[in-house]
């Protein structure tokens, strides 16, 4: 997707409002080296819009040390249901009561994928859109392969329909690592995701899962958004016919 589909926000009060909304929603940010070789996610634990900084929870020691040594890191997340990101040269470690946190100043500019009417789009059955991968079976400590059908998709997450044993293994909070989204001729991408909610599907023994993407790169978020727009364009064209 070209830069015309990206908003660059520089007004300090607007940036403060967006980050404060993210904090109130107990939002998660992904911290990444520019090349994406080192990345992890963390939740905001404090926010000061007057002093213009926020705090992130501690990171795994090996990853935290690596990111602290990076000259520039990229911070990504879903703010107000829109994929957003900025870059910073300041990842300041703070020790309080033996716990490690990271202070990050508000950025001078923040980027967002432009909001569209169909930011989340339903996937027609004719596309055979799937999510495949492995999920851990905690009862026997084994990985169980799964194949789920995508019900809808956005740049920040998706809804999938699962059946059989997979439905019982994917509970709220379950993380899916290196799972593959495939929409023939449109999208083939690897994502990490977390199950945010579960509900019974329309058919017996099926569940509808709401997934939030974790540490999605800017490029992958743009690729998904481009596909979402294309699917919506086709749906509108079919309605006109």
PDB file of N, CA and C in Angstrom, residues 159-199:
ATOM      1  N   UNK A 159     -11.510 -13.097  12.937  1.00  0.00           N
ATOM      2  CA  UNK A 159     -12.394 -14.074  13.570  1.00  0.00           C
ATOM      3  C   UNK A 159     -12.297 -15.352  12.765  1.00  0.00           C
ATOM      4  N   UNK A 160     -12.171 -16.493  13.483  1.00  0.00           N
ATOM      5  CA  UNK A 160     -12.044 -17.771  12.804  1.00  0.00           C
ATOM      6  C   UNK A 160     -13.040 -18.761  13.389  1.00  0.00           C
ATOM      7  N   UNK A 161     -13.410 -19.735  12.585  1.00  0.00           N
ATOM      8  CA  UNK A 161     -14.323 -20.792  13.016  1.00  0.00           C
ATOM      9  C   UNK A 161     -13.527 -22.082  13.144  1.00  0.00           C
ATOM     10  N   UNK A 162     -13.573 -22.691  14.327  1.00  0.00           N
ATOM     11  CA  UNK A 162     -12.851 -23.932  14.575  1.00  0.00           C
ATOM     12  C   UNK A 162     -13.836 -25.011  15.020  1.00  0.00           C
ATOM     13  N   UNK A 163     -13.496 -26.261  14.725  1.00  0.00           N
ATOM     14  CA  UNK A 163     -14.374 -27.382  15.090  1.00  0.00           C
ATOM     15  C   UNK A 163     -13.551 -28.497  15.717  1.00  0.00           C
ATOM     16  N   UNK A 164     -14.241 -29.497  16.262  1.00  0.00           N
ATOM     17  CA  UNK A 164     -13.579 -30.681  16.798  1.00  0.00           C
ATOM     18  C   UNK A 164     -12.678 -30.379  17.981  1.00  0.00           C
ATOM     19  N   UNK A 165     -11.581 -31.120  18.087  1.00  0.00           N
ATOM     20  CA  UNK A 165     -10.678 -30.995  19.217  1.00  0.00           C
ATOM     21  C   UNK A 165     -10.060 -29.607  19.296  1.00  0.00           C
ATOM     22  N   UNK A 166      -9.832 -28.978  18.137  1.00  0.00           N
ATOM     23  CA  UNK A 166      -9.230 -27.655  18.125  1.00  0.00           C
ATOM     24  C   UNK A 166     -10.054 -26.663  18.933  1.00  0.00           C
ATOM     25  N   UNK A 167     -11.382 -26.773  18.858  1.00  0.00           N
ATOM     26  CA  UNK A 167     -12.259 -25.842  19.559  1.00  0.00           C
ATOM     27  C   UNK A 167     -12.035 -25.893  21.064  1.00  0.00           C
ATOM     28  N   UNK A 168     -11.751 -27.079  21.603  1.00  0.00           N
ATOM     29  CA  UNK A 168     -11.554 -27.217  23.047  1.00  0.00           C
ATOM     30  C   UNK A 168     -10.166 -26.756  23.487  1.00  0.00           C
ATOM     31  N   UNK A 169      -9.203 -26.743  22.565  1.00  0.00           N
ATOM     32  CA  UNK A 169      -7.835 -26.351  22.914  1.00  0.00           C
ATOM     33  C   UNK A 169      -7.629 -24.846  22.885  1.00  0.00           C
ATOM     34  N   UNK A 170      -8.414 -24.146  22.083  1.00  0.00           N
ATOM     35  CA  UNK A 170      -8.223 -22.709  21.923  1.00  0.00           C
ATOM     36  C   UNK A 170      -9.131 -21.943  22.875  1.00  0.00           C
ATOM     37  N   UNK A 171      -8.598 -21.652  24.050  1.00  0.00           N
ATOM     38  CA  UNK A 171      -9.333 -20.892  25.053  1.00  0.00           C
ATOM     39  C   UNK A 171      -8.879 -19.434  25.022  1.00  0.00           C
ATOM     40  N   UNK A 172      -9.605 -18.587  25.728  1.00  0.00           N
ATOM     41  CA  UNK A 172      -9.216 -17.183  25.834  1.00  0.00           C
ATOM     42  C   UNK A 172      -7.815 -17.096  26.424  1.00  0.00           C
ATOM     43  N   UNK A 173      -6.959 -16.330  25.777  1.00  0.00           N
ATOM     44  CA  UNK A 173      -5.575 -16.189  26.232  1.00  0.00           C
ATOM     45  C   UNK A 173      -4.598 -17.104  25.533  1.00  0.00           C
ATOM     46  N   UNK A 174      -5.100 -18.102  24.782  1.00  0.00           N
ATOM     47  CA  UNK A 174      -4.215 -19.004  24.034  1.00  0.00           C
ATOM     48  C   UNK A 174      -3.461 -18.223  22.964  1.00  0.00           C
ATOM     49  N   UNK A 175      -2.177 -18.476  22.862  1.00  0.00           N
ATOM     50  CA  UNK A 175      -1.372 -17.812  21.834  1.00  0.00           C
ATOM     51  C   UNK A 175      -1.044 -18.778  20.701  1.00  0.00           C
ATOM     52  N   UNK A 176      -1.152 -18.279  19.495  1.00  0.00           N
ATOM     53  CA  UNK A 176      -0.856 -19.051  18.295  1.00  0.00           C
ATOM     54  C   UNK A 176       0.385 -18.453  17.639  1.00  0.00           C
ATOM     55  N   UNK A 177       1.430 -19.241  17.541  1.00  0.00           N
ATOM     56  CA  UNK A 177       2.681 -18.733  16.999  1.00  0.00           C
ATOM     57  C   UNK A 177       2.925 -19.275  15.589  1.00  0.00           C
ATOM     58  N   UNK A 178       3.380 -18.390  14.724  1.00  0.00           N
ATOM     59  CA  UNK A 178       3.761 -18.757  13.352  1.00  0.00           C
ATOM     60  C   UNK A 178       2.609 -19.482  12.634  1.00  0.00           C
ATOM     61  N   UNK A 179       1.427 -18.924  12.750  1.00  0.00           N
ATOM     62  CA  UNK A 179       0.268 -19.477  12.040  1.00  0.00           C
ATOM     63  C   UNK A 179       0.157 -18.827  10.659  1.00  0.00           C
ATOM     64  N   UNK A 180      -0.414 -19.578   9.738  1.00  0.00           N
ATOM     65  CA  UNK A 180      -0.421 -19.135   8.343  1.00  0.00           C
ATOM     66  C   UNK A 180      -1.828 -18.768   7.871  1.00  0.00           C
ATOM     67  N   UNK A 181      -1.990 -17.538   7.412  1.00  0.00           N
ATOM     68  CA  UNK A 181      -3.246 -17.111   6.792  1.00  0.00           C
ATOM     69  C   UNK A 181      -3.098 -17.252   5.283  1.00  0.00           C
ATOM     70  N   UNK A 182      -4.044 -17.963   4.680  1.00  0.00           N
ATOM     71  CA  UNK A 182      -4.015 -18.125   3.227  1.00  0.00           C
ATOM     72  C   UNK A 182      -5.374 -17.771   2.636  1.00  0.00           C
ATOM     73  N   UNK A 183      -5.343 -16.845   1.701  1.00  0.00           N
ATOM     74  CA  UNK A 183      -6.515 -16.525   0.887  1.00  0.00           C
ATOM     75  C   UNK A 183      -6.034 -16.648  -0.550  1.00  0.00           C
ATOM     76  N   UNK A 184      -6.413 -17.705  -1.249  1.00  0.00           N
ATOM     77  CA  UNK A 184      -5.866 -17.977  -2.583  1.00  0.00           C
ATOM     78  C   UNK A 184      -5.842 -16.750  -3.485  1.00  0.00           C
ATOM     79  N   UNK A 185      -4.664 -16.493  -4.069  1.00  0.00           N
ATOM     80  CA  UNK A 185      -4.419 -15.417  -5.032  1.00  0.00           C
ATOM     81  C   UNK A 185      -4.468 -14.025  -4.406  1.00  0.00           C
ATOM     82  N   UNK A 186      -4.675 -13.946  -3.075  1.00  0.00           N
ATOM     83  CA  UNK A 186      -4.748 -12.634  -2.438  1.00  0.00           C
ATOM     84  C   UNK A 186      -3.746 -12.462  -1.295  1.00  0.00           C
ATOM     85  N   UNK A 187      -3.601 -13.484  -0.452  1.00  0.00           N
ATOM     86  CA  UNK A 187      -2.789 -13.305   0.745  1.00  0.00           C
ATOM     87  C   UNK A 187      -2.190 -14.631   1.205  1.00  0.00           C
ATOM     88  N   UNK A 188      -0.931 -14.604   1.581  1.00  0.00           N
ATOM     89  CA  UNK A 188      -0.248 -15.752   2.169  1.00  0.00           C
ATOM     90  C   UNK A 188       0.760 -15.172   3.155  1.00  0.00           C
ATOM     91  N   UNK A 189       0.449 -15.252   4.455  1.00  0.00           N
ATOM     92  CA  UNK A 189       1.212 -14.508   5.438  1.00  0.00           C
ATOM     93  C   UNK A 189       1.305 -15.304   6.741  1.00  0.00           C
ATOM     94  N   UNK A 190       2.385 -15.132   7.469  1.00  0.00           N
ATOM     95  CA  UNK A 190       2.587 -15.786   8.761  1.00  0.00           C
ATOM     96  C   UNK A 190       2.352 -14.769   9.876  1.00  0.00           C
ATOM     97  N   UNK A 191       1.544 -15.134  10.877  1.00  0.00           N
ATOM     98  CA  UNK A 191       1.220 -14.221  11.969  1.00  0.00           C
ATOM     99  C   UNK A 191       1.315 -14.926  13.316  1.00  0.00           C
ATOM    100  N   UNK A 192       1.524 -14.142  14.373  1.00  0.00           N
ATOM    101  CA  UNK A 192       1.321 -14.581  15.751  1.00  0.00           C
ATOM    102  C   UNK A 192       0.033 -13.926  16.232  1.00  0.00           C
ATOM    103  N   UNK A 193      -0.742 -14.646  17.029  1.00  0.00           N
ATOM    104  CA  UNK A 193      -2.026 -14.110  17.465  1.00  0.00           C
ATOM    105  C   UNK A 193      -2.380 -14.631  18.848  1.00  0.00           C
ATOM    106  N   UNK A 194      -3.300 -13.938  19.497  1.00  0.00           N
ATOM    107  CA  UNK A 194      -3.813 -14.361  20.800  1.00  0.00           C
ATOM    108  C   UNK A 194      -5.330 -14.420  20.739  1.00  0.00           C
ATOM    109  N   UNK A 195      -5.909 -15.466  21.328  1.00  0.00           N
ATOM    110  CA  UNK A 195      -7.367 -15.595  21.376  1.00  0.00           C
ATOM    111  C   UNK A 195      -7.896 -14.609  22.416  1.00  0.00           C
ATOM    112  N   UNK A 196      -8.720 -13.673  21.969  1.00  0.00           N
ATOM    113  CA  UNK A 196      -9.252 -12.649  22.861  1.00  0.00           C
ATOM    114  C   UNK A 196     -10.660 -12.969  23.351  1.00  0.00           C
ATOM    115  N   UNK A 197     -11.419 -13.721  22.575  1.00  0.00           N
ATOM    116  CA  UNK A 197     -12.768 -14.103  23.004  1.00  0.00           C
ATOM    117  C   UNK A 197     -13.211 -15.353  22.256  1.00  0.00           C
ATOM    118  N   UNK A 198     -14.154 -16.087  22.853  1.00  0.00           N
ATOM    119  CA  UNK A 198     -14.680 -17.321  22.264  1.00  0.00           C
ATOM    120  C   UNK A 198     -16.197 -17.331  22.413  1.00  0.00           C
ATOM    121  N   UNK A 199     -16.869 -17.859  21.415  1.00  0.00           N
ATOM    122  CA  UNK A 199     -18.319 -18.046  21.523  1.00  0.00           C
ATOM    123  C   UNK A 199     -18.723 -19.200  20.617  1.00  0.00           C
TER     124      UNK A 199
END
